[in-house]
Coordinates of C-alpha atoms in Angstrom, one line a residue:
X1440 CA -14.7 13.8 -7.8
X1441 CA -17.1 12.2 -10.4
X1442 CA -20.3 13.1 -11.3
X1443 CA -21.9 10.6 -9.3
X1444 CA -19.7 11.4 -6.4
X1445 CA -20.3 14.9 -6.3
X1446 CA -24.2 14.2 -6.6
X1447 CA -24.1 12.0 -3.4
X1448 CA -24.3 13.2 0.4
X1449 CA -20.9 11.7 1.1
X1450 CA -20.0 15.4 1.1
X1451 CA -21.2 18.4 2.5
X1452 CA -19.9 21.6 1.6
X1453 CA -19.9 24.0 4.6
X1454 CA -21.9 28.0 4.0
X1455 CA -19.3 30.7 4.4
X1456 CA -21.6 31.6 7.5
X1457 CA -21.6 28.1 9.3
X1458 CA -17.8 28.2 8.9
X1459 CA -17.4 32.0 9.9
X1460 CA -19.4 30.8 13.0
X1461 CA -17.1 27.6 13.8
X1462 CA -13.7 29.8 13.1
X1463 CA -15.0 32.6 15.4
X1464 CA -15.4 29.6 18.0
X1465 CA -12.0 28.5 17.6
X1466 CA -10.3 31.9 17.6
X1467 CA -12.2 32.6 20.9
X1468 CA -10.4 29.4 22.6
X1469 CA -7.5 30.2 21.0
X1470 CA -7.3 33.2 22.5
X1471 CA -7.8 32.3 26.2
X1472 CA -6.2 29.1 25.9
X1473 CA -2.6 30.6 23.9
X1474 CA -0.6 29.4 21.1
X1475 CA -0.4 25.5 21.5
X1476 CA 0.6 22.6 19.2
X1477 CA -2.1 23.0 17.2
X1478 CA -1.1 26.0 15.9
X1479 CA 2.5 25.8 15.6
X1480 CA 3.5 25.9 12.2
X1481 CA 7.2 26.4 10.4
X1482 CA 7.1 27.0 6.1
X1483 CA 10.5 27.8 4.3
X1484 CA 8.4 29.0 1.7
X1485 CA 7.2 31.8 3.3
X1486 CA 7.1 34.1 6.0
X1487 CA 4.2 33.2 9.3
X1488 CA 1.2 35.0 8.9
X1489 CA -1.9 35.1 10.6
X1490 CA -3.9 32.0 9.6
X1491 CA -6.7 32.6 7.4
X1492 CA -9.3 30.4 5.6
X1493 CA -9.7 30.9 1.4
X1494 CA -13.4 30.7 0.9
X1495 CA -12.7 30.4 -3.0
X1496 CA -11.6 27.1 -2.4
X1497 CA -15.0 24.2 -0.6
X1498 CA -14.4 23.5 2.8
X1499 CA -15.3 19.1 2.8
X1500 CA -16.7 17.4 5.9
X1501 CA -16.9 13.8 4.7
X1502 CA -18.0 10.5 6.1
X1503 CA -16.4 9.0 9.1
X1504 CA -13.7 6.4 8.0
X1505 CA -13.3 3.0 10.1
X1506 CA -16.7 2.5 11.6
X1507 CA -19.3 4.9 9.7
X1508 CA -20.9 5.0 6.5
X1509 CA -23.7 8.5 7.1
X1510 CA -24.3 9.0 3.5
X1511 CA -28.0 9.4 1.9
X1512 CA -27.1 7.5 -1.2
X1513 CA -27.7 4.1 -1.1
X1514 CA -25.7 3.2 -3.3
X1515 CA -22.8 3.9 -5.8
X1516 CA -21.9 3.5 -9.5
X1517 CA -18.5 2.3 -9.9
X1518 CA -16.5 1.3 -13.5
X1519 CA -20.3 1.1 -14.7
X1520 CA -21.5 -1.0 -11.6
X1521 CA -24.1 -0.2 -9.1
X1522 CA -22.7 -1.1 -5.4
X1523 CA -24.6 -0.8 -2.2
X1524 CA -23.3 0.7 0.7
X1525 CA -23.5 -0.6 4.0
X1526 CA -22.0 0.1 7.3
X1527 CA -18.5 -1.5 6.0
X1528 CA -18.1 1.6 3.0
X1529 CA -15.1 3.2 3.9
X1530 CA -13.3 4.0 0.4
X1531 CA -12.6 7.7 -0.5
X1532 CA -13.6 9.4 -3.7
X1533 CA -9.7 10.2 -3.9
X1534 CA -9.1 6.3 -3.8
X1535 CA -11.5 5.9 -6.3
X1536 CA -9.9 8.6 -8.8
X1537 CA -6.8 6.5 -9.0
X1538 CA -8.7 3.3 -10.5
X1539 CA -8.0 4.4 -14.3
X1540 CA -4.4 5.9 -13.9
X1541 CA -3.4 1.8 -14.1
X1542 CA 0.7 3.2 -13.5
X1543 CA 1.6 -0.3 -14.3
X1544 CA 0.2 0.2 -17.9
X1545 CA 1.7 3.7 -19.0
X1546 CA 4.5 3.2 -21.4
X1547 CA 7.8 4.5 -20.3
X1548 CA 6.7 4.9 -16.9
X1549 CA 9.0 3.5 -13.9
X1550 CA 6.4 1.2 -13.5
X1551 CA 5.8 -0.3 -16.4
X1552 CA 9.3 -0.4 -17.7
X1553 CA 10.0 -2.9 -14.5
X1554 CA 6.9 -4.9 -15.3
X1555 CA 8.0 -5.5 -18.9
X1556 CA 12.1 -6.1 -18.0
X1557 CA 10.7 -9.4 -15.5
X1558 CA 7.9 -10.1 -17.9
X1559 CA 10.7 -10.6 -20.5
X1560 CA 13.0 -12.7 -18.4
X1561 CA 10.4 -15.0 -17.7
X1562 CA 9.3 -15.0 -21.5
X1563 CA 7.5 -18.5 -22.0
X1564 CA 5.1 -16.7 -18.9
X1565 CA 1.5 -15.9 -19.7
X1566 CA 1.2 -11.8 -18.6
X1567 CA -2.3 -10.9 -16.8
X1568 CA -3.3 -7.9 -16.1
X1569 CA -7.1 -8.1 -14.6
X1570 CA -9.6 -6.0 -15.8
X1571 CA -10.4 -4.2 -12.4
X1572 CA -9.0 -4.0 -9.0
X1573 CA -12.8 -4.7 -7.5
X1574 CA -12.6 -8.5 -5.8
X1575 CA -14.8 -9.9 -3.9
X1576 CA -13.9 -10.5 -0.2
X1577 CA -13.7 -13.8 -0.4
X1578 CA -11.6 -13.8 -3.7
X1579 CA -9.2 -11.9 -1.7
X1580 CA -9.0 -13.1 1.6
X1581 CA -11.3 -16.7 2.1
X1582 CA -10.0 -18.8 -1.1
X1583 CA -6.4 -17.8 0.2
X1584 CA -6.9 -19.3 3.5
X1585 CA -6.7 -16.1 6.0
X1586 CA -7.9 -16.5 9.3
X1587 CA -11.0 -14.6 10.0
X1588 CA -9.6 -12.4 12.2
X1589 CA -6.5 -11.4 10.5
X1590 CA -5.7 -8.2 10.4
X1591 CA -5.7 -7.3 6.7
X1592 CA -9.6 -7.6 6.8
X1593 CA -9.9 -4.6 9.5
X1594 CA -11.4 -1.3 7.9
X1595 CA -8.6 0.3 9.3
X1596 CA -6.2 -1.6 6.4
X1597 CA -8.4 -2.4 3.7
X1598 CA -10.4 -0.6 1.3
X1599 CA -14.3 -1.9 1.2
X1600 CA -17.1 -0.5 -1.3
X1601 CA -19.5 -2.9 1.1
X1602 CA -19.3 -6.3 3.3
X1603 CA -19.2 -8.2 0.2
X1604 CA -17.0 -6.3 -2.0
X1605 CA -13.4 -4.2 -2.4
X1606 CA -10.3 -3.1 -3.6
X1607 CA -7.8 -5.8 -3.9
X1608 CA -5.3 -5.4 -1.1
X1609 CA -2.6 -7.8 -3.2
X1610 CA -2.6 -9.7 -6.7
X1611 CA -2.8 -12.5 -4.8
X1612 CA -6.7 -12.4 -5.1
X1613 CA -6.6 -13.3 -8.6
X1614 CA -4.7 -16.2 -8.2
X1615 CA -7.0 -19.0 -7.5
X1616 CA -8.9 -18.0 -10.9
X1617 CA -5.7 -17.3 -12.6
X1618 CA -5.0 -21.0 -12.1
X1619 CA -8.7 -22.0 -12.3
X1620 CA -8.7 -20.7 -15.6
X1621 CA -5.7 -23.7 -16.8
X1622 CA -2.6 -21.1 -16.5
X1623 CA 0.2 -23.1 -15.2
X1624 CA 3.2 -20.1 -15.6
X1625 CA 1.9 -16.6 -15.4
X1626 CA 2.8 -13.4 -14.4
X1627 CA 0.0 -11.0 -13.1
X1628 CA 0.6 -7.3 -13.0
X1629 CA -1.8 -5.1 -11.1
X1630 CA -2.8 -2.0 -8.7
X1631 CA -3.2 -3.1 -5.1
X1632 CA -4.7 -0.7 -2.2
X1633 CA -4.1 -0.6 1.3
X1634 CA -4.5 2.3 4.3
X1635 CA -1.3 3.1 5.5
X1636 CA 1.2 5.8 7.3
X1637 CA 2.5 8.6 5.7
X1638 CA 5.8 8.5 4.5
X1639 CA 8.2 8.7 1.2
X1640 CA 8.2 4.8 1.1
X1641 CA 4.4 3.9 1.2
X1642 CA 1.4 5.1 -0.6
X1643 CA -2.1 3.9 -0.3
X1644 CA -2.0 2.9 -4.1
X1645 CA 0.5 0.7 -5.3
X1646 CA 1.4 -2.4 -7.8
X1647 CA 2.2 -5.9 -6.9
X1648 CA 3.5 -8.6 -9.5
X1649 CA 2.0 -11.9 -8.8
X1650 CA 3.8 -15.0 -10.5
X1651 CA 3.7 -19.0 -10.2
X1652 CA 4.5 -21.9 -12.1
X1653 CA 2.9 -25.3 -11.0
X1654 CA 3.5 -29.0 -12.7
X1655 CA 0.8 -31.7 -12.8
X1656 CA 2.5 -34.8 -10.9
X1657 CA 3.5 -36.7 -14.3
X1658 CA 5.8 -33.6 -15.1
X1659 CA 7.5 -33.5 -11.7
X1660 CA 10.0 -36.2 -12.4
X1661 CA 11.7 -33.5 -15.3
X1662 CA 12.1 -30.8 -12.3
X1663 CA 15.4 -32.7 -11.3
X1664 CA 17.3 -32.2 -14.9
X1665 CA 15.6 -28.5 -15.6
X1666 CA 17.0 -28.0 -11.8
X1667 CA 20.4 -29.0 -12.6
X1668 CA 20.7 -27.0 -15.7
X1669 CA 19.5 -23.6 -14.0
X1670 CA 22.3 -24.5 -11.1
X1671 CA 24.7 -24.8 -13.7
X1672 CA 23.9 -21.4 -15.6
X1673 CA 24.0 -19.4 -12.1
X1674 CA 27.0 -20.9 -11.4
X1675 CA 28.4 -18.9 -14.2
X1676 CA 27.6 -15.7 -12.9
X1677 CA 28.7 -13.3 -10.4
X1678 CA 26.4 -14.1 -7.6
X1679 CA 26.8 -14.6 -4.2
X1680 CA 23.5 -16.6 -2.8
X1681 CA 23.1 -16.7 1.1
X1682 CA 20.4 -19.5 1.7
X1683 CA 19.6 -19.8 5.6
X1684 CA 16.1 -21.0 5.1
X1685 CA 15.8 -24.5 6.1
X1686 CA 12.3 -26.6 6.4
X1687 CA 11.3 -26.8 9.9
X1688 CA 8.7 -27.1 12.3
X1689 CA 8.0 -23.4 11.9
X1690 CA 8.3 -23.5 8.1
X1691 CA 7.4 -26.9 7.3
X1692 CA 6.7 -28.9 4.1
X1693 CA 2.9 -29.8 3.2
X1694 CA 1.5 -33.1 5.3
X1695 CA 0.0 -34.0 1.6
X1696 CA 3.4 -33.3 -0.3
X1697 CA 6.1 -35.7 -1.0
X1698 CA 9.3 -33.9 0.9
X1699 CA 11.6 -34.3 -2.0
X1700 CA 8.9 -33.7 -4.5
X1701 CA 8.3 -30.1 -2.3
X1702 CA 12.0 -29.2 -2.1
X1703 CA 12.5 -29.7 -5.5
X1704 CA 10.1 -27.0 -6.7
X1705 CA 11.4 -24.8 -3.7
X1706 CA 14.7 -25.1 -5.3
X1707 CA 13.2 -24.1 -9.1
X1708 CA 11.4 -21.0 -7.5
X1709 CA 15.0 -19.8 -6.4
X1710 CA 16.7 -20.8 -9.3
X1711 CA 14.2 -18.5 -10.8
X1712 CA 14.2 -15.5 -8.9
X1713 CA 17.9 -15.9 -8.1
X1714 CA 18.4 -15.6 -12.2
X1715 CA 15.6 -12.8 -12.1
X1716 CA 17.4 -10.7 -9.5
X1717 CA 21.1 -11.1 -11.0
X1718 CA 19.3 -9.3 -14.9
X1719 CA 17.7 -6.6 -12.5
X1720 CA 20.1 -5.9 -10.6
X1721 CA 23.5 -7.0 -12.5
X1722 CA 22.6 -4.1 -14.5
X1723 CA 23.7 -1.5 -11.9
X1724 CA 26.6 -3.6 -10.3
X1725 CA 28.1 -3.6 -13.9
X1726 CA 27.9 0.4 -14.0
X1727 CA 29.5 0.6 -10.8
X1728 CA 32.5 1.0 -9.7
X1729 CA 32.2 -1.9 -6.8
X1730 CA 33.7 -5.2 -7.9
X1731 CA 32.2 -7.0 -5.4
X1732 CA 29.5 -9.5 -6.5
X1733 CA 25.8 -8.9 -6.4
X1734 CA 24.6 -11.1 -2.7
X1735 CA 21.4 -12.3 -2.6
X1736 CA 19.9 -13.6 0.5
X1737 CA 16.9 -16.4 1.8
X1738 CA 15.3 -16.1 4.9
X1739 CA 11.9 -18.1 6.0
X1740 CA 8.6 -16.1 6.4
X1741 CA 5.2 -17.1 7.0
X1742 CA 2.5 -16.3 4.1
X1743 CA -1.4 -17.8 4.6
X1744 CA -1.2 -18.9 1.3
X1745 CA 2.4 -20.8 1.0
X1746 CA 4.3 -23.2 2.9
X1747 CA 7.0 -23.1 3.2
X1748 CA 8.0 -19.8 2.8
X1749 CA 10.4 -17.7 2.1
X1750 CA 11.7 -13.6 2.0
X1751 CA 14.1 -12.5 -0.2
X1752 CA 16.8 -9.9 0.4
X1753 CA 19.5 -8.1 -1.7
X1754 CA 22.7 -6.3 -0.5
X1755 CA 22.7 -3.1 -2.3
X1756 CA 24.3 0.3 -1.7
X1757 CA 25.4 -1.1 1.8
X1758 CA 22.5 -2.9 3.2
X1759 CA 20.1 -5.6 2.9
X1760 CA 16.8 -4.8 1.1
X1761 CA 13.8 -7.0 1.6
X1762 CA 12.3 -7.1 -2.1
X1763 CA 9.9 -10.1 -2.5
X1764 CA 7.6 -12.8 -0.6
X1765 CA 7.3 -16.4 -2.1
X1766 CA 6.6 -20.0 -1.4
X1767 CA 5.3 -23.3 -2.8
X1768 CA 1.7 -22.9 -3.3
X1769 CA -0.7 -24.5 -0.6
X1770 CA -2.4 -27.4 -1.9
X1771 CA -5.8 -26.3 -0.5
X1772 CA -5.5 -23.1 -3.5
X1773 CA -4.8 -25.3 -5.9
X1774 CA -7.6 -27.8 -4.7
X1775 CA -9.9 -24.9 -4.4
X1776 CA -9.0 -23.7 -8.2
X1777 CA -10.3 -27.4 -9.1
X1778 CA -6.4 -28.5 -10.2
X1779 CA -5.6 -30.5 -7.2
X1780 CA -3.4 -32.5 -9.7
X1781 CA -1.2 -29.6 -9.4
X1782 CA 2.2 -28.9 -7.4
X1783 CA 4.0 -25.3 -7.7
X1784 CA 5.7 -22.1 -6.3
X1785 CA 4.2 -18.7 -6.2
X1786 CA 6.2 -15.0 -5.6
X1787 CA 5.0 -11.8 -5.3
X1788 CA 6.5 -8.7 -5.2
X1789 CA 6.3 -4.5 -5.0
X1790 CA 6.9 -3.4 -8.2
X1791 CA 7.2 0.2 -6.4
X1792 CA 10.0 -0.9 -4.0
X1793 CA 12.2 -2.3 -6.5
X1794 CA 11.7 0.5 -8.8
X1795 CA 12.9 3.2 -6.0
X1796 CA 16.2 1.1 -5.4
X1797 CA 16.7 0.9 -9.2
X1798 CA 15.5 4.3 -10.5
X1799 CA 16.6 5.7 -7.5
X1800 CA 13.6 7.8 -7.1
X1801 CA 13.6 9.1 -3.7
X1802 CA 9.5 9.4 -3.1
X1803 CA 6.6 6.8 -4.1
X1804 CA 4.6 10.0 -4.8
X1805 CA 6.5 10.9 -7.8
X1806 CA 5.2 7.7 -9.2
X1807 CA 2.3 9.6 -9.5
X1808 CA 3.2 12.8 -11.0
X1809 CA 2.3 14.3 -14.5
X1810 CA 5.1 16.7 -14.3
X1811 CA 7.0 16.0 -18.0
X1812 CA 10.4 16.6 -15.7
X1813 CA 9.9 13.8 -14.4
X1814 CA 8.9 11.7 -17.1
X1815 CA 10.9 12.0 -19.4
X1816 CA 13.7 10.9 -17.7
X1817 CA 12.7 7.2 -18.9
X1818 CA 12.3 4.8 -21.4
X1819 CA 11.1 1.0 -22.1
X1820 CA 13.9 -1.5 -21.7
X1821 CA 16.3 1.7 -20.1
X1822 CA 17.0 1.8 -15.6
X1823 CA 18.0 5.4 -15.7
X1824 CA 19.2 7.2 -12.7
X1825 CA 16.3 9.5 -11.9
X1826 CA 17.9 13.2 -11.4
X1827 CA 15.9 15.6 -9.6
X1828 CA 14.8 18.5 -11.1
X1829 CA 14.3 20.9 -7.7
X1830 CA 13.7 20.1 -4.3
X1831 CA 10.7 22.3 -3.6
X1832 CA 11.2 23.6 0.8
X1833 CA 8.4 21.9 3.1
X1834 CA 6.1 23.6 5.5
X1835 CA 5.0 21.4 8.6
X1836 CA 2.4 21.7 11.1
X1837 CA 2.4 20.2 14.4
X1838 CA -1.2 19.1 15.3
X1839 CA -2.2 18.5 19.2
X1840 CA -5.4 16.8 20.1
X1841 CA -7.0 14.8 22.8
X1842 CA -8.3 11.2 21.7
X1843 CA -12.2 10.8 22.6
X1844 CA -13.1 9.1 25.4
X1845 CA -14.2 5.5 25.0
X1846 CA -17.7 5.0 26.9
X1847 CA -17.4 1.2 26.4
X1848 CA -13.7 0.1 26.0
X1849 CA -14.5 -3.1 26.2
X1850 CA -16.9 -3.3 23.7
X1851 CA -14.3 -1.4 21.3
X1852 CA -11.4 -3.9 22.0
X1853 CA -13.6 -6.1 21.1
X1854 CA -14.6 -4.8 17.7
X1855 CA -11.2 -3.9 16.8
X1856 CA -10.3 -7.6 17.6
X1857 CA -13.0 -8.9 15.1
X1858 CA -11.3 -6.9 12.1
X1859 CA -13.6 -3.9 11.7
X1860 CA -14.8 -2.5 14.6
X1861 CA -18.4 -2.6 13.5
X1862 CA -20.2 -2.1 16.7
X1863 CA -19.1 -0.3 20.2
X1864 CA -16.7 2.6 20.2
X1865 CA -14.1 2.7 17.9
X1866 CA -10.4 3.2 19.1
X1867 CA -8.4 5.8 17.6
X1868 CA -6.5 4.1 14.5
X1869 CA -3.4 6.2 12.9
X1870 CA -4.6 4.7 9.5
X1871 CA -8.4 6.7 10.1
X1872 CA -6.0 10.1 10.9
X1873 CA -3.8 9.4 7.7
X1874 CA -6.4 8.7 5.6
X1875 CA -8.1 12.0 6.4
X1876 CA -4.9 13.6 5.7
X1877 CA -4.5 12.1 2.6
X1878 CA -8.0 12.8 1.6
X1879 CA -7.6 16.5 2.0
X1880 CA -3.9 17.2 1.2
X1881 CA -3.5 14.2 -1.5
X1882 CA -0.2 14.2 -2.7
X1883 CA 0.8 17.7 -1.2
X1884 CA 1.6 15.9 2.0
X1885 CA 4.6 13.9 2.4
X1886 CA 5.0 12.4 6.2
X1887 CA 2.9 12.5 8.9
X1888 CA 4.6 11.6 12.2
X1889 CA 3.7 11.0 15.7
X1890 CA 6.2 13.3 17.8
X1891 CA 4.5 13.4 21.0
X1892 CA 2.0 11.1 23.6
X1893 CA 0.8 11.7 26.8
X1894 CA -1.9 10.8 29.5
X1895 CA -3.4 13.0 31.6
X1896 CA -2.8 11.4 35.4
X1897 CA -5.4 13.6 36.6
X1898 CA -8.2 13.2 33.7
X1899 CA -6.9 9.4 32.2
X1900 CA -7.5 11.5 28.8
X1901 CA -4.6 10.5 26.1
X1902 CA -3.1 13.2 24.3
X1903 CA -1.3 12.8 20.9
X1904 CA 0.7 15.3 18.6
X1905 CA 1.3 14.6 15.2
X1906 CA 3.8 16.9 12.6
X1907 CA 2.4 17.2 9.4
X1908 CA 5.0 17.8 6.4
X1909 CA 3.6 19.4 3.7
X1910 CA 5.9 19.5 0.5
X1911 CA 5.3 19.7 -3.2
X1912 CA 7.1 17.4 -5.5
X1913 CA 6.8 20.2 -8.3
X1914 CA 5.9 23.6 -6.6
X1915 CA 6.7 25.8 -3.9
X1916 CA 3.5 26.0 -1.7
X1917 CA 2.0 29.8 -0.5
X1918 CA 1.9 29.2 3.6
X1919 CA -2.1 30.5 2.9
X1920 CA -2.2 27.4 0.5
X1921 CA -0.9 24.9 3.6
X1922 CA -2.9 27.0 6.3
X1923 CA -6.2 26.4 4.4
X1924 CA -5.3 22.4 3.9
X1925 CA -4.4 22.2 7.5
X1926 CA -7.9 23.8 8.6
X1927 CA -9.3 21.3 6.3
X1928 CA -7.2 18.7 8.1
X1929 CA -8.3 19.5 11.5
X1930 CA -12.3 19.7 10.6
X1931 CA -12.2 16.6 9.1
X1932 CA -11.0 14.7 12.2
X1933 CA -13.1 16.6 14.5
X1934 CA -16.5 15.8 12.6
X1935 CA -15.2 12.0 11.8
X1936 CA -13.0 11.3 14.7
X1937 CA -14.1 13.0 17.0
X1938 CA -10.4 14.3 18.1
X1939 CA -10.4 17.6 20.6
X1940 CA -7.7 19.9 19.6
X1941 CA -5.3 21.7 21.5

């Protein structure tokens, strides 16, 4: 927590005597109610005991998440700026900590040693790494064409400091001023944020590598011959390319493109990232004992911001592996960037993702650890096997609550519809019960699952039970330790969500 942070009302800290008085509450319903979900527990790391609360450590009620911003401050200082809050603030203080880690940046890091092995295969590429993941909203959802009540601009999925302003959710927000500023082949490199679930593949921080190459129309005519000679040179290798994507109705060319003109650059973008996949991932076929050749396959997709578009899979270790988005560049971005002279092809990709399949590194949290185990097991221009160093036991706890009633359901459809739920009665949203989790237990906890649902016939009320798995990618962790994160836990989403436990 920073400075500013910690001088602001978005926390409270609780008095040993107001908590006293709320545990003494709970014990008392406990007691005439029996053991129920929300105290089942299992830890391998210890034996049960009775659950008790360490007051050395603050007990945090914060904000609500999704639909409330009940903080004093009126503002809040940010990489040296001042941002007002309004009712759409919703980003954590734990969020906010990870602004200056910049993973993507850190020599010898998973991360970064990815970045600079595809920076380097596209070499005549201009790399971008913007200054700081703050965007406006309309950088990162408006200039790219998505609809105003897509999904990505809910509260629930997005990160917002206020109505105006927040943390990127892809690098594709940098993209019209990328080509704005005259780049016409770049690769941008960045931090992206997004509220998710709780698992070993995502992570509410992660990094995204953005590139494009677009041709004013007098250099089109060269595509043809530059086409040709890529062909030729993938020809040579040992590469099996599956292409079922096809223009059609439902992934159709540009009205204001010329057809061959637009399937000519669709063929350069996959002459591109075909050769770009083959160096990543050649490397491991060739240490392998497999002598099959490396597939590759193209499916079509739908992206806001190209058409048409396409996924890209690769066959590895026995199954297909989405690993990148792409398409030729809508004319409107390019018009918007003030190039509409312009024609090219865009990709973007989870730099994360590949660098699990490559590293094989089992958990997106050890991205994020400081333990020298872990990283020294790389170096720049080196895909090492990642070996681990101890698998530390888990400790879960199994978390029954009833969802609060919605006095206007209507009215809360409604404002979930609109992408924010800004008015009305806000439904219950996994991402609000993860984020609290992840608030609290930060990287301590590694899934959250939903194990049970019910509704009550009689009452209408819906129940849900959720198994928190607590594990430590570099510790074993004291049953007390996980008893006091889990009280934290349920507090939390009784004062913000107003959940009814067990």
């Amino acid at each position: 927590m920073t400075s500013q942070q910690a001088g602001s009302s978005l926390y409270r800290i609780c008095s040993r005597k107001g908590l006293s008085r709320i545990l003494c509450a709970e014990a008392r319903r406990q007691s005439t109610r029996g053991l129920s979900h929300a105290t089942r527990t299992s830890c391998s790391s210890s034996a049960i005991r009775t659950r008790t609360l360490d007051f050395r450590r603050p007990y945090l009620i914060g904000r609500g998440l999704a639909t409330r911003s009940e903080t004093s401050a009126a503002a809040q200082m940010i990489e040296g700026d001042i941002y007002p809050k309004d009712a759409w603030t919703n980003t954590p203080s734990s969020i906010l900590a990870k602004l200056p880690r910049r993973l993507h940046q850190q020599q010898n890091h998973p991360i970064s040693i990815l970045r600079n092995l595809i920076e380097a295969h596209f070499r005549d590429f201009s790399a971008i790494s913007p200054a700081s993941a703050i965007v406006t909203t309309h950088m990162n959802f408006d200039e790219l064409g998505f609809p105003a009540d897509h999904p990505g601009r809910s509260l629930t999925d997005s990160y917002y400091l206020n109505q105006t302003h927040m943390l990127r959710t892809h690098t594709s927000a940098h993209e019209v001023e990328t080509f704005r500023a005259g780049h016409d082949k770049w690769l941008l490199s960045a931090d992206v944020y997004r509220r998710d679930e709780i698992d070993s593949s995502h992570y509410p921080v992660f990094h995204q590598m953005e590139g494009a190459r677009v041709w004013t129309r007098d250099q089109l005519p060269e595509l043809k011959v530059l086409n040709a000679k890529m062909a030729e040179e993938l020809a040579a290798c040992p590469l099996v390319i599956e292409d079922i994507s096809i223009s059609s109705d439902s992934n159709p060319y540009q009205a204001q493109h010329d057809p061959e003109v637009a399937k000519e650059i669709a063929q350069n973008l996959k002459h591109s990232l075909n050769s770009m996949i083959f160096q990543l991932f050649g490397r491991l076929k060739a240490k392998s004992t497999d002598e099959e050749p490396l597939r590759v396959r193209w499916i079509e997709a739908f992206f806001p911001f190209t058409t048409p578009s396409y996924e890209v899979e690769v066959f590895f270790n026995g199954e297909w592996l989405e690993i990148l988005g792409c398409g030729v560049v809508q004319q409107k971005t390019l018009d918007n960037a003030g190039v509409p002279q312009k024609m090219g092809w865009a990709f973007g990709l989870g730099l994360e993702r590949i660098a699990m399949i490559l590293f094989s590194i089992p958990d997106i949290r050890l991205f994020w650890s400081e333990d020298t185990r872990f990283l020294r097991q790389f170096s720049e221009g080196q895909i090492n096997t990642f070996k681990p160093y101890s698998k530390y036991p888990p400790c879960y706890k199994d978390l029954s609550f009833w969802l609060p009633e919605e006095k206007n359901p209507k009215e809360a459809r409604g404002a979930k519809a609109a992408g924010g739920g800004m008015t009305g009665v806000q439904s219950f949203h996994e991402n609000d019960f993860c984020e609290i989790v992840r608030d609290v237990a930060g990287d301590l906890i590694e899934s959250v699952t939903l194990i049970d649902e019910f509704t009550n016939k009689k009452t209408g009320r819906n129940s849900k039970c959720y198994r928190l798995n607590y594990r430590s990618m570099d510790r074993s962790l004291l049953n007390e330790e996980v008893n006091a994160l889990q009280d934290q836990v349920i507090q939390r989403l009784v004062e913000e969500l107003q959940i009814e436990p067990r």
